[in-house]
XYZ file of C-alpha atoms in Angstrom:
760
model
C 45.098 32.644 8.182
C 46.163 29.476 6.264
C 42.582 28.177 6.533
C 41.656 30.742 3.715
C 44.058 28.947 1.373
C 41.649 25.928 1.494
C 39.039 27.995 -0.218
C 38.280 28.511 -3.880
C 37.966 32.241 -5.227
C 34.201 32.353 -4.837
C 34.297 31.007 -1.445
C 37.113 33.227 -0.174
C 35.229 36.430 -1.480
C 32.140 35.189 0.525
C 34.195 34.588 3.744
C 36.118 37.924 3.655
C 33.101 39.936 3.185
C 31.922 40.855 6.744
C 29.922 44.040 6.680
C 26.339 44.773 5.430
C 23.681 42.435 4.304
C 24.687 39.356 2.122
C 23.260 36.325 0.634
C 25.333 33.188 -0.301
C 23.583 31.046 -2.788
C 25.419 27.707 -2.315
C 24.758 25.137 -5.018
C 24.618 21.494 -4.067
C 28.068 20.153 -2.926
C 29.566 23.676 -3.122
C 31.049 23.622 0.426
C 28.405 25.754 2.106
C 29.141 24.587 5.707
C 32.798 25.168 5.113
C 32.072 28.968 4.014
C 29.822 29.514 6.907
C 32.231 28.220 9.519
C 35.306 30.069 7.981
C 33.324 33.216 7.673
C 32.691 33.254 11.377
C 36.217 32.304 12.224
C 37.447 35.058 10.010
C 35.193 37.591 11.682
C 36.699 36.547 14.931
C 40.303 36.795 13.546
C 39.403 40.262 12.338
C 38.822 41.371 15.779
C 35.114 41.167 16.103
C 33.796 40.299 19.647
C 32.511 36.703 19.469
C 29.743 37.854 21.947
C 28.436 39.992 19.218
C 27.969 36.971 16.761
C 24.884 34.995 16.507
C 24.491 31.900 14.122
C 21.339 30.071 13.534
C 21.030 26.607 12.208
C 18.199 24.142 11.896
C 19.861 21.301 13.759
C 21.822 20.994 16.790
C 24.275 18.637 15.155
C 25.138 21.396 12.409
C 25.687 23.863 15.351
C 27.898 21.583 17.269
C 30.030 20.722 14.159
C 30.402 24.353 13.289
C 31.399 25.262 16.808
C 34.038 22.576 16.815
C 35.454 23.609 13.580
C 35.560 27.366 14.559
C 37.329 26.361 17.854
C 40.135 24.574 16.017
C 40.809 27.824 14.183
C 40.260 30.641 16.800
C 40.284 28.662 19.931
C 37.741 26.678 22.070
C 36.930 29.794 24.386
C 36.339 32.201 21.681
C 34.245 29.594 19.763
C 32.015 29.169 23.024
C 31.301 32.891 23.391
C 29.438 32.942 19.914
C 25.787 32.378 20.298
C 25.194 29.460 18.029
C 22.401 27.071 17.872
C 18.921 26.190 16.427
C 16.280 28.902 16.196
C 14.356 27.349 19.113
C 17.310 26.811 21.279
C 18.598 30.374 20.942
C 15.200 32.013 21.247
C 14.261 29.890 24.207
C 17.259 31.316 26.077
C 16.284 34.780 25.273
C 12.866 34.019 26.672
C 14.183 32.727 29.897
C 15.472 36.046 30.755
C 12.518 37.899 29.619
C 9.348 35.710 29.858
C 8.010 37.829 32.895
C 7.650 40.854 30.647
C 5.020 39.138 28.501
C 3.140 37.370 31.290
C 5.101 33.999 31.799
C 7.394 32.862 34.728
C 11.121 32.851 33.623
C 11.125 29.128 34.479
C 8.257 28.339 32.208
C 7.540 24.637 31.196
C 8.017 23.533 27.587
C 5.227 21.275 26.572
C 5.911 18.520 24.133
C 3.387 17.359 21.543
C 1.808 14.841 23.833
C 1.350 17.426 26.485
C -0.335 19.730 24.083
C -2.507 17.215 22.701
C -3.553 15.976 26.178
C -4.575 19.465 27.225
C -6.285 20.061 23.854
C -8.319 16.865 24.618
C -9.350 17.974 28.123
C -10.528 21.358 26.510
C -12.547 19.508 23.878
C -14.160 17.565 26.765
C -14.764 20.621 28.812
C -16.535 22.216 25.816
C -18.666 19.145 25.165
C -17.569 18.857 21.673
C -17.318 15.819 19.482
C -13.892 14.524 19.674
C -14.311 12.714 16.334
C -14.938 16.137 14.680
C -12.339 17.914 16.843
C -9.629 15.412 16.856
C -6.835 16.630 19.132
C -4.115 16.077 16.402
C -5.919 17.960 13.861
C -6.694 20.890 16.321
C -3.138 21.012 17.428
C -1.951 21.242 13.893
C -4.452 24.146 13.162
C -3.117 26.000 16.167
C 0.581 25.268 15.199
C -0.053 26.627 11.762
C -1.597 29.721 13.306
C 1.293 30.341 15.679
C 3.949 29.875 12.830
C 2.079 32.697 10.917
C 1.962 34.776 14.037
C -1.830 34.841 14.358
C -2.865 35.258 17.903
C -6.064 33.670 19.390
C -7.880 37.033 19.063
C -6.751 37.513 15.550
C -7.900 34.060 14.674
C -11.393 34.562 15.995
C -11.694 38.106 14.294
C -10.488 36.897 10.963
C -13.411 36.237 8.727
C -11.567 34.117 6.126
C -10.327 31.797 8.804
C -13.655 31.555 10.488
C -15.205 30.589 7.071
C -12.465 27.866 6.710
C -13.397 26.601 10.024
C -17.185 26.416 9.301
C -16.516 24.677 5.943
C -14.583 21.981 7.858
C -17.533 21.685 10.303
C -15.180 22.802 13.186
C -16.379 26.454 14.008
C -15.170 26.152 17.622
C -11.499 26.033 16.720
C -10.951 29.624 17.549
C -12.569 29.126 20.988
C -10.417 26.004 21.627
C -7.218 28.037 20.496
C -7.904 30.811 23.050
C -8.695 28.567 25.885
C -5.543 26.486 25.211
C -3.469 29.747 25.145
C -5.139 30.727 28.424
C -4.453 27.279 30.113
C -0.895 27.255 28.917
C -0.277 30.608 30.471
C -2.007 29.675 33.588
C 0.244 26.738 33.836
C 3.314 28.708 33.068
C 3.959 26.700 29.842
C 4.965 27.161 26.269
C 4.791 24.616 23.575
C 7.447 24.343 20.856
C 5.769 26.788 18.382
C 5.554 29.418 21.242
C 9.206 29.748 21.467
C 9.159 31.513 18.009
C 5.601 33.112 18.586
C 6.427 34.799 21.954
C 9.923 35.796 20.890
C 8.167 37.839 18.347
C 5.636 39.155 20.795
C 8.572 40.024 23.086
C 10.589 41.922 20.557
C 7.311 43.570 19.180
C 6.017 44.769 22.443
C 9.282 45.532 24.543
C 11.357 47.922 22.649
C 14.141 47.924 25.316
C 14.461 44.250 24.947
C 14.680 44.515 21.127
C 17.359 47.408 21.553
C 19.421 45.217 23.830
C 19.694 42.238 21.530
C 20.259 44.451 18.384
C 23.216 45.824 20.138
C 24.292 42.382 21.397
C 23.855 40.556 18.045
C 25.677 43.017 15.668
C 26.440 40.098 13.377
C 23.985 37.553 12.432
C 24.319 34.479 10.246
C 21.483 32.188 9.002
C 22.138 28.603 7.727
C 19.509 27.027 5.292
C 17.704 30.353 5.055
C 15.389 28.837 2.233
C 13.966 26.664 5.152
C 12.729 29.585 7.303
C 9.197 30.130 8.106
C 7.359 33.551 8.521
C 8.054 33.719 12.358
C 11.745 32.940 11.860
C 12.015 35.516 9.117
C 10.591 38.288 11.063
C 12.573 37.599 14.240
C 15.839 37.791 12.107
C 14.617 40.862 10.444
C 13.928 42.741 13.706
C 17.218 41.904 15.220
C 19.300 42.753 12.164
C 17.536 46.144 11.645
C 20.056 48.280 13.712
C 23.275 47.239 11.804
C 22.050 45.078 8.936
C 25.228 42.821 9.227
C 23.062 39.980 8.221
C 24.513 36.980 6.151
C 22.030 34.284 4.989
C 23.254 31.095 3.463
C 21.185 28.814 1.502
C 19.914 27.348 -2.039
C 16.576 28.225 -3.265
C 16.706 25.147 -5.501
C 16.723 22.993 -2.357
C 13.702 24.715 -0.731
C 11.509 21.556 -0.025
C 9.912 21.914 3.253
C 6.833 24.139 2.632
C 4.643 21.297 4.309
C 6.176 22.486 7.610
C 5.904 26.129 6.930
C 9.042 26.968 5.023
C 8.550 29.819 2.730
C 10.834 30.109 -0.329
C 9.794 33.755 -0.588
C 12.109 34.722 2.309
C 15.238 33.957 0.252
C 13.808 35.056 -3.267
C 12.799 38.389 -1.679
C 15.874 39.086 0.117
C 16.876 41.786 -2.202
C 13.706 43.565 -1.561
C 14.484 43.745 2.136
C 17.912 44.809 1.619
C 18.482 46.620 -1.779
C 22.170 47.208 -1.202
C 22.852 43.673 -0.433
C 25.916 41.699 -1.693
C 25.248 38.414 -3.523
C 27.834 35.665 -3.603
C 27.368 32.442 -5.603
C 28.974 29.220 -4.917
C 28.634 27.322 -8.170
C 31.513 24.908 -8.069
C 30.207 21.288 -7.220
C 32.878 19.190 -5.423
C 30.506 16.108 -4.883
C 29.199 14.792 -8.148
C 30.464 13.923 -11.627
C 29.995 16.324 -14.514
C 27.161 14.249 -15.905
C 25.100 14.374 -12.793
C 25.753 18.061 -12.273
C 24.532 18.749 -15.746
C 21.620 16.514 -15.524
C 20.411 18.302 -12.406
C 20.917 21.638 -14.005
C 18.941 20.735 -17.059
C 15.957 19.885 -14.670
C 15.911 22.773 -12.254
C 16.235 25.283 -14.995
C 12.547 24.684 -15.682
C 11.541 26.465 -12.513
C 10.521 30.035 -12.949
C 10.700 31.052 -9.338
C 14.540 30.903 -8.635
C 17.734 32.709 -8.420
C 19.873 32.062 -11.515
C 23.121 30.252 -11.140
C 25.031 27.639 -13.158
C 26.526 24.872 -11.000
C 29.541 23.189 -12.447
C 32.348 20.907 -11.573
C 35.966 20.046 -12.227
C 35.114 16.292 -11.483
C 35.394 13.787 -14.290
C 32.502 13.286 -16.906
C 31.254 9.966 -15.190
C 28.552 7.512 -16.385
C 25.245 8.595 -17.681
C 22.267 8.555 -15.545
C 20.545 5.061 -15.813
C 16.679 4.965 -16.381
C 15.262 1.530 -15.786
C 11.580 0.433 -16.286
C 10.106 -2.598 -14.413
C 6.755 -4.236 -14.797
C 5.702 -4.066 -10.998
C 6.759 -2.445 -7.876
C 7.965 -5.774 -6.471
C 10.027 -6.297 -9.694
C 11.393 -2.779 -9.182
C 12.612 -3.896 -5.536
C 14.227 -6.982 -7.060
C 16.021 -5.098 -9.811
C 17.591 -2.457 -7.737
C 18.671 -4.940 -5.141
C 20.292 -7.044 -7.875
C 22.190 -3.877 -9.189
C 23.460 -3.206 -5.712
C 24.453 -6.726 -5.347
C 26.302 -6.882 -8.653
C 28.115 -3.541 -8.141
C 29.147 -4.523 -4.452
C 30.572 -7.776 -5.841
C 32.485 -6.177 -8.755
C 34.228 -3.053 -7.324
C 32.402 -1.321 -4.394
C 33.993 -2.215 -0.989
C 31.017 -1.345 1.257
C 27.400 -1.426 1.243
C 27.330 2.208 2.853
C 28.256 3.427 -0.582
C 24.461 2.941 -1.597
C 21.402 4.703 -0.942
C 17.847 4.143 -2.073
C 15.738 7.247 -2.220
C 11.802 7.272 -2.484
C 9.113 9.954 -2.207
C 7.230 8.247 0.590
C 8.005 5.856 3.267
C 5.428 3.334 2.206
C 7.690 2.609 -0.793
C 10.286 0.816 1.178
C 8.447 -2.361 1.497
C 9.591 -4.109 -1.988
C 13.106 -3.040 -1.489
C 13.258 -4.236 2.075
C 12.016 -7.628 1.122
C 14.327 -7.721 -1.938
C 17.417 -6.769 0.022
C 16.681 -9.412 2.714
C 16.389 -12.223 0.209
C 19.792 -11.238 -1.056
C 21.130 -11.130 2.493
C 22.012 -7.520 1.801
C 22.112 -5.302 5.110
C 20.160 -2.130 5.102
C 19.020 0.620 7.510
C 15.812 2.875 7.257
C 16.486 6.407 7.932
C 13.845 9.132 8.839
C 11.366 6.363 9.720
C 10.936 2.854 11.073
C 11.427 -0.403 9.166
C 7.995 -1.058 7.373
C 7.210 -4.052 9.476
C 8.169 -2.128 12.664
C 5.747 0.912 12.159
C 3.047 1.048 14.703
C 0.041 0.762 12.282
C 1.805 -2.312 10.604
C 2.581 -3.942 13.905
C -1.241 -3.304 15.115
C -2.481 -5.026 11.951
C -0.041 -7.816 12.111
C -0.992 -8.339 15.822
C -4.601 -9.113 14.830
C -3.151 -11.555 12.102
C -0.997 -13.227 14.801
C -3.888 -13.369 17.176
C -6.050 -15.138 14.683
C -3.398 -17.622 13.933
C -2.532 -18.106 17.578
C -4.879 -16.760 20.249
C -2.418 -17.544 23.092
C -0.073 -14.950 21.611
C -0.361 -12.526 24.594
C 1.680 -9.855 23.215
C -0.493 -9.653 20.265
C -3.620 -9.845 22.574
C -2.433 -6.954 24.685
C -1.700 -4.754 21.711
C -5.047 -4.988 20.263
C -7.541 -5.839 22.831
C -8.374 -2.262 23.065
C -7.253 -1.079 19.744
C -9.339 0.351 18.086
C -10.711 1.580 21.469
C -13.612 -0.521 22.414
C -13.908 0.499 26.124
C -11.623 -2.138 27.652
C -9.601 -0.075 30.004
C -6.111 -0.530 31.521
C -7.404 -1.642 34.927
C -9.448 -4.485 33.355
C -6.499 -5.624 31.139
C -4.316 -5.660 34.252
C -6.993 -7.754 36.194
C -7.137 -10.171 33.328
C -3.353 -10.501 33.356
C -3.570 -11.288 37.248
C -6.300 -13.742 36.777
C -4.316 -15.539 33.986
C -1.169 -15.628 36.194
C -3.010 -16.967 39.343
C -4.542 -19.898 37.289
C -1.663 -20.696 35.200
C -3.546 -19.988 31.834
C -3.257 -17.636 28.953
C -5.111 -14.265 28.717
C -7.216 -15.748 25.875
C -8.204 -18.552 28.179
C -9.477 -16.105 30.732
C -11.296 -13.749 28.507
C -13.223 -16.534 26.630
C -14.123 -18.350 29.859
C -14.686 -15.642 32.577
C -16.769 -17.955 34.745
C -13.990 -20.522 35.103
C -11.398 -17.889 35.439
C -13.028 -14.903 37.155
C -11.409 -11.549 37.081
C -12.240 -8.256 38.734
C -14.041 -6.474 35.882
C -17.502 -4.895 35.305
C -20.414 -6.467 33.597
C -20.160 -3.840 30.827
C -16.622 -4.855 30.187
C -17.432 -8.495 30.050
C -19.779 -7.820 27.285
C -17.166 -5.951 25.424
C -14.762 -8.793 25.906
C -17.413 -11.327 24.629
C -17.873 -9.327 21.488
C -14.049 -9.243 20.924
C -13.661 -13.023 21.494
C -16.563 -13.670 19.026
C -14.944 -11.404 16.503
C -11.482 -13.269 16.625
C -13.294 -16.586 16.529
C -15.090 -15.470 13.314
C -11.495 -14.641 11.803
C -10.283 -18.158 12.891
C -13.261 -19.920 11.256
C -12.259 -18.245 7.864
C -8.344 -18.684 8.272
C -7.890 -21.850 6.375
C -10.954 -21.530 3.943
C -9.783 -18.255 2.115
C -6.551 -16.867 0.967
C -4.360 -14.586 3.029
C -5.302 -11.414 1.195
C -9.113 -12.063 1.390
C -8.899 -12.751 5.231
C -6.323 -9.840 5.842
C -8.650 -7.239 4.036
C -11.663 -8.547 6.161
C -9.802 -8.275 9.390
C -8.647 -4.607 8.656
C -12.169 -3.680 7.834
C -14.065 -5.690 10.683
C -11.834 -4.654 13.438
C -12.283 -0.916 12.607
C -8.551 -0.291 11.979
C -9.134 0.840 8.509
C -12.055 2.954 9.479
C -10.044 4.765 12.018
C -7.128 5.464 9.690
C -9.496 6.742 7.050
C -10.954 9.252 9.505
C -7.542 10.215 10.686
C -6.100 10.852 7.375
C -7.489 14.514 7.512
C -5.088 15.380 10.313
C -2.000 15.700 8.034
C 0.609 14.050 5.906
C 1.725 11.707 8.653
C -1.880 10.263 9.162
C -2.223 9.824 5.402
C 0.927 8.001 5.321
C -0.222 5.598 7.985
C -3.225 4.706 5.860
C -0.919 4.253 2.860
C 1.304 1.965 4.850
C -1.612 -0.503 5.568
C -2.745 -0.177 1.935
C 0.930 -1.175 0.998
C 0.784 -4.016 3.423
C -2.341 -5.419 1.952
C -0.998 -4.964 -1.628
C 2.073 -6.872 -0.364
C -0.221 -9.730 0.854
C -1.946 -9.780 -2.492
C 1.285 -10.069 -4.399
C 2.182 -12.932 -2.061
C -0.950 -14.726 -2.951
C -0.721 -14.066 -6.655
C 2.969 -14.770 -6.945
C 2.474 -18.397 -5.681
C 3.527 -20.845 -8.416
C 1.593 -23.544 -6.411
C -1.980 -24.339 -6.792
C -2.687 -24.755 -3.089
C -4.154 -22.004 -1.098
C -1.925 -19.346 0.290
C -3.329 -18.609 3.843
C -2.727 -15.944 6.470
C -0.470 -18.259 8.607
C 1.699 -18.837 5.520
C 2.086 -15.162 5.102
C 2.927 -14.642 8.741
C 5.624 -17.318 8.447
C 7.183 -15.683 5.440
C 7.188 -12.200 7.274
C 8.866 -13.809 10.203
C 11.566 -15.263 8.415
C 12.220 -11.853 6.827
C 12.092 -10.110 10.259
C 14.602 -12.591 11.638
C 16.967 -12.020 8.997
C 16.799 -8.331 9.456
C 17.306 -8.584 13.189
C 20.679 -10.366 12.786
C 22.094 -7.293 11.272
C 20.920 -4.631 13.519
C 24.513 -3.661 14.785
C 26.039 -3.736 11.303
C 27.055 -0.390 10.327
C 27.932 -1.670 6.830
C 24.544 -1.248 5.206
C 22.394 0.315 2.269
C 20.645 3.314 3.331
C 16.863 3.689 2.589
C 15.143 6.957 3.139
C 12.830 9.532 1.878
C 14.193 12.253 -0.355
C 13.352 14.811 2.313
C 15.552 12.866 4.684
C 18.465 12.775 2.259
C 18.924 16.529 2.288
C 22.475 17.313 3.163
C 23.815 13.769 2.675
C 25.703 12.156 -0.104
C 26.429 8.749 -1.474
C 28.707 7.176 -4.214
C 25.842 5.299 -5.725
C 22.186 6.517 -5.492
C 18.943 4.891 -6.746
C 15.855 7.092 -6.951
C 12.965 4.904 -7.260
C 9.079 5.346 -7.992
C 9.623 7.866 -10.818
C 6.003 7.942 -11.763
C 3.335 10.503 -12.228
C 1.191 11.067 -9.285
C 3.813 9.667 -7.052
C 6.796 11.851 -7.971
C 5.748 14.334 -8.710
C 3.107 13.698 -6.162
C -0.593 13.941 -7.066
C -1.003 16.657 -4.321
C 1.266 18.916 -6.354
C -0.732 18.968 -9.654
C -3.028 21.833 -8.977
C -0.406 24.627 -8.505
C 2.676 25.818 -10.261
C 4.540 26.544 -6.927
C 3.656 23.025 -5.733
C 5.064 21.450 -8.866
C 8.238 23.609 -8.769
C 8.825 22.327 -5.215
C 8.522 18.706 -6.464
C 11.096 19.567 -9.072
C 13.371 20.873 -6.462
C 12.920 17.728 -4.444
C 14.040 15.759 -7.562
C 16.911 18.247 -7.786
C 18.006 17.552 -4.333
C 17.649 13.681 -4.874
C 19.933 13.785 -8.193
C 22.668 15.797 -6.271
C 23.035 13.453 -3.420
C 24.893 11.193 -5.982
C 28.664 11.355 -6.286
C 29.484 8.806 -9.023
C 26.444 7.043 -10.290
C 22.637 7.584 -10.272
C 19.915 5.268 -11.409
C 16.302 6.140 -11.793
C 13.484 3.694 -11.847
C 9.769 3.530 -12.652
C 7.176 0.743 -12.809
C 4.506 -0.139 -15.282
C 2.050 -1.107 -12.495
C 1.650 -0.957 -8.732
C -0.718 -3.063 -6.544
C -3.297 -0.803 -4.876
C -5.927 -2.871 -2.996
C -7.252 -5.478 -5.222
C -6.234 -4.226 -8.629
C -3.174 -3.558 -10.628
C -2.816 0.253 -11.345
C -1.272 1.550 -14.363
C 1.712 3.885 -13.704
C 3.038 6.496 -16.071
C 6.608 7.571 -16.203
C 7.358 10.831 -14.238
C 7.412 13.976 -16.478
C 10.836 14.694 -14.622
C 12.437 11.807 -16.522
C 11.648 13.686 -19.765
C 12.954 16.884 -18.389
C 16.511 15.583 -18.126
C 18.564 16.482 -21.183
C 18.630 13.253 -23.329
C 22.539 13.595 -23.638
C 22.832 12.696 -20.087
C 20.759 9.558 -19.659
C 20.935 5.986 -20.795
C 17.864 3.858 -20.999
C 18.337 0.222 -19.903
C 16.791 -2.209 -22.402
C 13.370 -0.356 -22.534
C 10.415 -2.497 -22.167
C 7.810 -2.534 -24.723
C 3.972 -2.127 -24.634
C 1.572 -4.564 -26.142
C 1.382 -2.363 -29.234
C 5.319 -2.769 -29.419
C 6.110 0.853 -28.722
C 8.747 1.847 -26.435
C 7.618 3.115 -23.105
C 10.349 5.698 -22.907
C 11.617 8.174 -25.413
C 8.574 8.794 -27.335
C 5.751 6.577 -25.900
C 2.450 8.501 -25.598
C 1.224 8.865 -22.146
C -1.454 10.811 -20.144
C -0.144 13.114 -17.290
C -3.601 12.656 -15.789
C -3.650 8.888 -15.476
C -0.782 8.022 -13.270
C -1.653 6.036 -10.282
C -5.348 6.265 -11.055
C -5.643 4.473 -14.327
C -6.240 0.813 -14.227
C -4.327 -1.366 -16.622
C -7.655 -2.405 -18.116
C -8.221 1.268 -19.322
C -6.575 2.345 -22.620
C -3.661 4.888 -22.453
C -4.221 8.157 -24.102
C -1.899 9.155 -26.907
C 0.431 12.132 -25.646
C 4.075 12.333 -26.161
C 6.386 12.986 -23.218
C 6.702 16.799 -22.638
C 6.818 19.324 -20.047
C 3.793 20.462 -18.306
C 4.078 23.860 -19.902
C 3.320 22.436 -23.256
C 0.405 20.503 -22.368
C -2.887 21.172 -24.166
C -5.701 22.974 -22.221
C -8.184 20.275 -22.977
C -9.177 17.534 -20.590
C -7.957 14.161 -21.312
C -11.297 12.616 -21.659
C -11.865 14.954 -24.586
C -14.857 16.921 -23.120
C -14.817 20.765 -23.076
C -14.296 21.549 -19.229
C -15.286 25.063 -20.087
C -18.907 23.777 -20.220
C -18.694 22.445 -16.644
C -20.839 24.604 -14.449
C -21.895 24.727 -10.687
C -24.226 21.859 -9.930
C -22.764 19.734 -12.861
C -22.587 15.994 -11.918
C -19.143 14.454 -12.806
C -17.119 11.319 -12.260
C -13.546 11.256 -11.228
C -11.263 8.228 -11.655
C -10.183 8.259 -7.996
C -12.991 9.833 -6.054
C -15.881 8.428 -7.980
C -19.105 10.493 -8.707
C -19.554 14.102 -7.249
C -21.138 17.511 -7.749
C -19.454 20.804 -8.706
C -20.066 23.171 -5.858
C -17.876 26.162 -6.940
C -15.887 27.386 -9.770
C -12.796 29.817 -9.686
C -10.441 31.095 -12.382
C -10.465 31.075 -16.223
C -9.069 29.228 -19.167
C -6.447 26.791 -18.423
C -6.202 27.938 -14.676
C -9.857 27.140 -14.089
C -10.510 25.312 -10.918
C -13.494 23.426 -9.416
C -14.603 22.479 -5.866
C -16.314 19.151 -6.199
C -18.183 17.396 -3.424
C -17.650 13.562 -3.491
C -19.961 11.630 -0.959
C -17.291 9.411 0.192
C -14.194 11.683 0.015
C -15.609 15.142 1.010
C -14.821 18.445 -0.856
C -11.852 18.181 -3.296
C -10.309 21.230 -5.376
C -9.114 20.241 -8.795
C -7.524 21.925 -11.781
C -9.978 20.980 -14.548
C -7.617 20.671 -17.377
C -5.819 17.750 -15.517
C -8.743 16.387 -13.567
C -9.887 13.759 -16.216
C -13.451 14.429 -15.261
C -16.533 12.673 -17.020
C -19.708 14.770 -17.094
C -22.630 12.799 -16.015
C -26.193 13.270 -17.171
C -28.430 15.040 -14.673
């Protein structure tokens, strides 16, 4: 058992403890995977039948790597006998053997997301419901949430709170759709991805002999990344482990960052309640980062109240302090970070793959992509497409390209029926046939259907005429107005912007699509404003600029030596010698959506902790004074997280000065309520950098929010004018539901809402 000699004392104790419930709290960079792997190998070495071991992971890659490592210690055949894989893969195999017990064939089909949405679309049509109100994606998301919380269609329909929520959202038929969807899936012998967990719970709850069989089979259960489990996963594990309680969960509550997809931090925090006699092991030695980075991360996460106390430490060298950089704009932020990477690469870093740029949302990548391209620095986007390769961006750019060159057939095919205008696939195919037979472009055909006839209906001909007229109107303005003016006009006139605004209620992905288009327009505005020439910067000028950047990018698609760009969520589990965490601004990071609840804010802080602990040697934090949002420059305030890092672990690089001559860090007064919603034209409010817990309980505008009542007319800096429809809570925790005509109902925490009371 020489492999045990590779472990430190804490790791070895956790590995050698086999029996009973146990929890391994593994701090960042503490060797969690090694402990989990060696623990399983040690169990086999101690004579435990590998058929009695089940290990659950969140990725197939993790399961494969663990199996290979175990195989090297105990032998490949033994390793293959262990049931190891993701929750969905393991439980789908259980269902294959037992599905007939719960009304499904054992060879059931697994629907992917598109299959599910297509079925939901058919049901909405069958029920004669408005598909703009009952959008298939939104309905699918609602059903998915219900299943992950083990809510059946019957329970959904009979739950008065759920029904009230659906009526508030003007979708009272969601329960009926859910019930019909479940019936149609069962009739088709199909399960969707969520069903693999939902029906495993149904199976184990309703078939005691099946539960008994698997309790006896899986006498030893191990769960990786336990902090990321949802309610359905938690309950399955609890049921299977009930007979022997040889359950080992491994995770880190400080890295619980996936609540948006159903993860429940309470699962790990309440483990001791489920298993009072459990054994707790803490892996606190960090092998990844410098002492300075570890200490800085500790100084931040200690502010969270809901956590399992631990003290991560390292024997690594002290290292450099964390650098904090302020730039004037988001575009300057991109240039500064790109230059830092360039300089460090030239001086002492052999490869670009030592660098990573981490951001809160994918839309932030644009300024960094452009800056890296201009310095000829190779990069790769992880966890998302390159900004200019994202569907919504390509759709908008296709309209721009078609305006500049109507003979661009790829652009035409992309947008001729987007947003949907009733020009069907068959009609498009007939237009292509006509163009081919006459040797002309598709544009020639659709603008002169009499000369180049195509087999299409009169109704479609009218829609094509309207489309041609719209594109011609864009062309008439192309050389008369600047690129931004025309670009904004196109996104509005085509209906793209309206569709994205309507879709944003579906979920975070749809919100991000809208944000990406906003970011594109902001980039075009910056392109126009940054011109040192007096001549008009037109849309063709911008397209040329973009095409050159894209060409440079394409030349390096196979180059593995690149800077990594990704969201912080995507970075979890990874490490890089040099990390740049960008966009450290209030309402961006922490997200504006996290401001109304302590639990949400604590998750944002955990996300920051994850970002910091990706760094091995150096870490740089950057924020901007302003960002372009639509047609105005928006003031940005430094993130509260910057102030939460102990001052002894940071270095401020040549702090910029405000117009009053005060430092914008280390004592500049700021408002936490301003953030991305405060224009540069508005005065900043005096408030020192301090933690949220020390904020006064008065609104930033100075009015007494305790006087706000139901029916009060107010104005919000982002959402505009609205009326208070409901109040909840008392004192500093008082919340209001406000209806805004253009944004719908929003729930705000009054002490941070920055509301202005309007006269009746």
